[in-house]
Amino acid sequence: MELLQYALRKLLSGIPLVLGVTFISFVLMVYFGPDKTYELLGKNPTQQQIEEIRHELGYDRPFVVRYFDYLRELVTLDFGHSDSTGERVSRLLLRTIPISLALVTPGFILGNVLGIVLALIAAYHRGGWIDKLIMTGAVVGMSISFLIAIIAFQLIFSSSYGLNLFPVRGWDVYSLSDYLRYVTVPTLATVFVALGYNTRFYRAVLVEEMTRDHVRTARAFGIPPAKLLYKNILKNSLIPIITRIMFSIPLVVISGSLLIESYFGIPGVGKVTYDAITTGDQPVLKAVVGLTAVLFVFTLLLTDILYKVVDPRVSLK
Amino acid sequence: MRVRKLILFIAICFATACGGGSGGGNGNGNAGLKVYKHSFDQAPSSLDPAQAATTYSNFIILNAYDTLYSYKYLARPYELTTNLATDLPQVSDDGLVYTIRIQPGVFFVDDPAFPDGKGREVTAADFIYSLQRHFHPQSRSQGAWVWQGRIAGLDAWKEAGSDYDNPATGLRALDDHTIEVTLTRPYPQFVHTLTMGFSAIVPREAVEHYGREFSIRPVGSGPFRVVRFDSARAVMEKNPDYRKVPVDLAALGFDPQLHQGFGLEQIEGRTPPFVDRVEVQFIGEDAARWNSFTKGDEIQFAKIPTEQFDTVLTSKNPITPRPEFAANYHMLPILAPEVIFMNFNMDFEEFGYNDDPEREERNKALRCAMIKTFDWQARNERFYNGIGRLFPGVIPPVVPEYDPDAPRDSLERDIEGAKALLAQHGWTPDNLPKLVYGIAGSVKQRQMYEQFRGMMGEIGYPPEKIELKQYATFGDVSKAWKLSQLPFVTKSWGLDYPDAENTLQLFYGPNGSPGSNDANFANPEYDRLYAQSSVMQPGPERTAIYRRMNQILVDNCVAITGLARTNLLMWHDDVVAYPDRNIVNGFWLPYVDIAEPPAATP
């Protein structure tokens, strides 16, 4: 009951957040975003045709009316049709989000799990050569741009100039083996870059935890290293780890990975979002921004609940 | 229990992600099928013929739908031929009434939009409906300009509320297979417009059934049907009911000398389309496209990225591939039907027309001096690998009206002449006007601006007076052109049909902003000649007028012109094709075949 009340309170308190995000983003879209009218015009337009397109796009309606329409669309989850492709926005997102999820989830999980494992090892051997080796690798991962990593991995693993083991691009996924064929190289590139950032962050968190009294006491009791790392250090460091992971989720779900999708020819939501931004496809943008804001509210709630799960001292009041 | 639920959730996600793509899909089952994999450097956003404004969308639309006419696959110069029409149109003596017969027994593909899902016969009424759609505001047509003011009663039909059940007076179905079109004035390019994707024939049922989503769910009667379309690719499958017309290579314009080595002889007498499935990959990134092309089992066709020229060629003049590429691929340099140019906006009194005749004369001298300063050779070398074709004015080499003997002074760099012209008309670095150079944000455009600024610096144009204005998107810079907000417009114009009228109209006075005349050039003689030639059939007299108009543009120093790119196309050697997408556009796709691998020696 306490949890339910807390959830309701938290969701209600998220409404101003959603209103704020949608309002600011809508102002930006309407007054500072690309004008779609001139992309939809023919080669030799008349003034009348310009006005007709503006009317079709709803640009001739008052801002307030359009904003309230946006809120209604967010509540009903009916964002109409994309101004670029004509596809219903809800269908577009339902088609592309699962693809992006399937694409980025392995990299997201592996990047975090391996990051934590490496950070534990590095933290345990703090100052030693193992720590230095891992941290050097992390810095290399952080220093190489994602774009370069993608091109390099594609060249090494997929192209005829390299090992030629995987497809260069595509998403013909109809079985688990297809899935593994298409997801492996993007995942390797994602993990390579994510590992750098994650390992450094988690190591810092774990090192701080290792200086606590209870860890020193545990060591004095002669607790084996594996048990010490897992039970005494990792479990007590979960709050910042959960925070980092949870707050990455909305971006992973909605934004996908534009670069990965473009280079590997994967029809996910990242490419759709990017195209919507650059072409001023407002129905798609409104959906992506609004849903991301809503997802953040749910993420905040879930994060608080997870805090309580991993640390019973946390109160949900 | 929790673990089971988690597994179930993951399985659902996985199943949804599998086969993702609009229009469903039927699995990747390419096994046993003849598949051709094409590539584009951009994705079309819509497959609705009303929005067939790009080469990319046209390529697919022309294969999913029928048009009345098309271009011969191999004939150069480009030649019109019939497609759904049985013959070229019968034209009345006054050139106003076109009567066109269409083939009976042609059916739209089966689709849920039709009763019982069974495609019905294509009729004359479908053509009329398809053309009228361009004049219905809800169609968001990008093609209305092609027929605007040209077909009797069409504008009035729109004014009266666009009622499809009461067609425009100029569009009549004499019977199910005969169309009559009445024009308001002779329109010699009319038949060319009936080859464009804009004129593709759509069934009303499908438009009404799918509504806005008709743009991603094509329902036509073309050689292929689209089974999947998303931001990464389009997949088309052979239309099994497509009309059976065996290939007559001679009739298609086959030239044994020109087309030698492409293996085209093997399609003679066979009935297209030859491949079961076509996959068109949209690959914007040059590196990814090249990796996919050279991999061997992915895309089979690619436009060679500029940065790969040195890898692929031993010589650019003449274009000669390296032996290892010549052994495995076909290569074709193709001159694009386009004009790359920069024009001054004559609306700006600093550069163009001015109430003060003396200043107007000085402005002309300034424009002429800038044209003399612009180095086309350097532009060609730096950005087009030195293989673009330069030509004076706006009549490009691919049209029959091109004059190879026209004076080329406007293409020659003459710094001393430019300086003398400026000095003679009292221009000094202090009084030269500020020039705003607008671009849609891209590195290449920015580099072109810097090159332009550097060139102008050689006649003393202060660099700070050539100001860059960056727009986020092409739509934004296009808006600035249409609203006449920029004094200088950098542009490329792809020809819609092989007739110089298509580029000459870019400077016709009545087409001024927001129309296609971004220069807002208004010259009484030019306008008179344009109006005169616009109703003339092709012939020496019209060609002479076109060339005179071209010279007027050059003499008035209204634009820095012109260049057409040479694109280098490559495709795998087992693909039997002549994939010139210029003008012919997607009409060549039904003739593509994949050669069988040679039988293994026992």
PDB file of C-alpha atoms in Angstrom, chain A residues 16 21 29 54 72 78 107 117 120 152 181 204 225-226 297:
ATOM      1  CA  PRO A  16       4.849  19.218 -14.321  1.00  0.00           C
ATOM      2  CA  VAL A  21       9.546  19.282 -21.352  1.00  0.00           C
ATOM      3  CA  MET A  29       9.996  22.934 -32.809  1.00  0.00           C
ATOM      4  CA  ARG A  54       1.007  25.254 -44.416  1.00  0.00           C
ATOM      5  CA  ARG A  72      -4.193  15.413 -26.184  1.00  0.00           C
ATOM      6  CA  ASP A  78      -2.293   9.133 -31.175  1.00  0.00           C
ATOM      7  CA  GLY A 107      25.632  -3.943 -26.046  1.00  0.00           C
ATOM      8  CA  VAL A 117      33.425  -6.807 -13.579  1.00  0.00           C
ATOM      9  CA  LEU A 120      35.781  -4.662  -9.554  1.00  0.00           C
ATOM     10  CA  ALA A 152      36.942   0.093 -37.823  1.00  0.00           C
ATOM     11  CA  ARG A 181      24.840 -12.490 -37.401  1.00  0.00           C
ATOM     12  CA  ALA A 204      35.549   5.241  -8.989  1.00  0.00           C
ATOM     13  CA  PRO A 225      38.223 -11.689  -2.227  1.00  0.00           C
ATOM     14  CA  ALA A 226      35.313 -12.827  -4.436  1.00  0.00           C
ATOM     15  CA  VAL A 297       9.007   9.815 -15.037  1.00  0.00           C
TER      16      VAL A 297
END
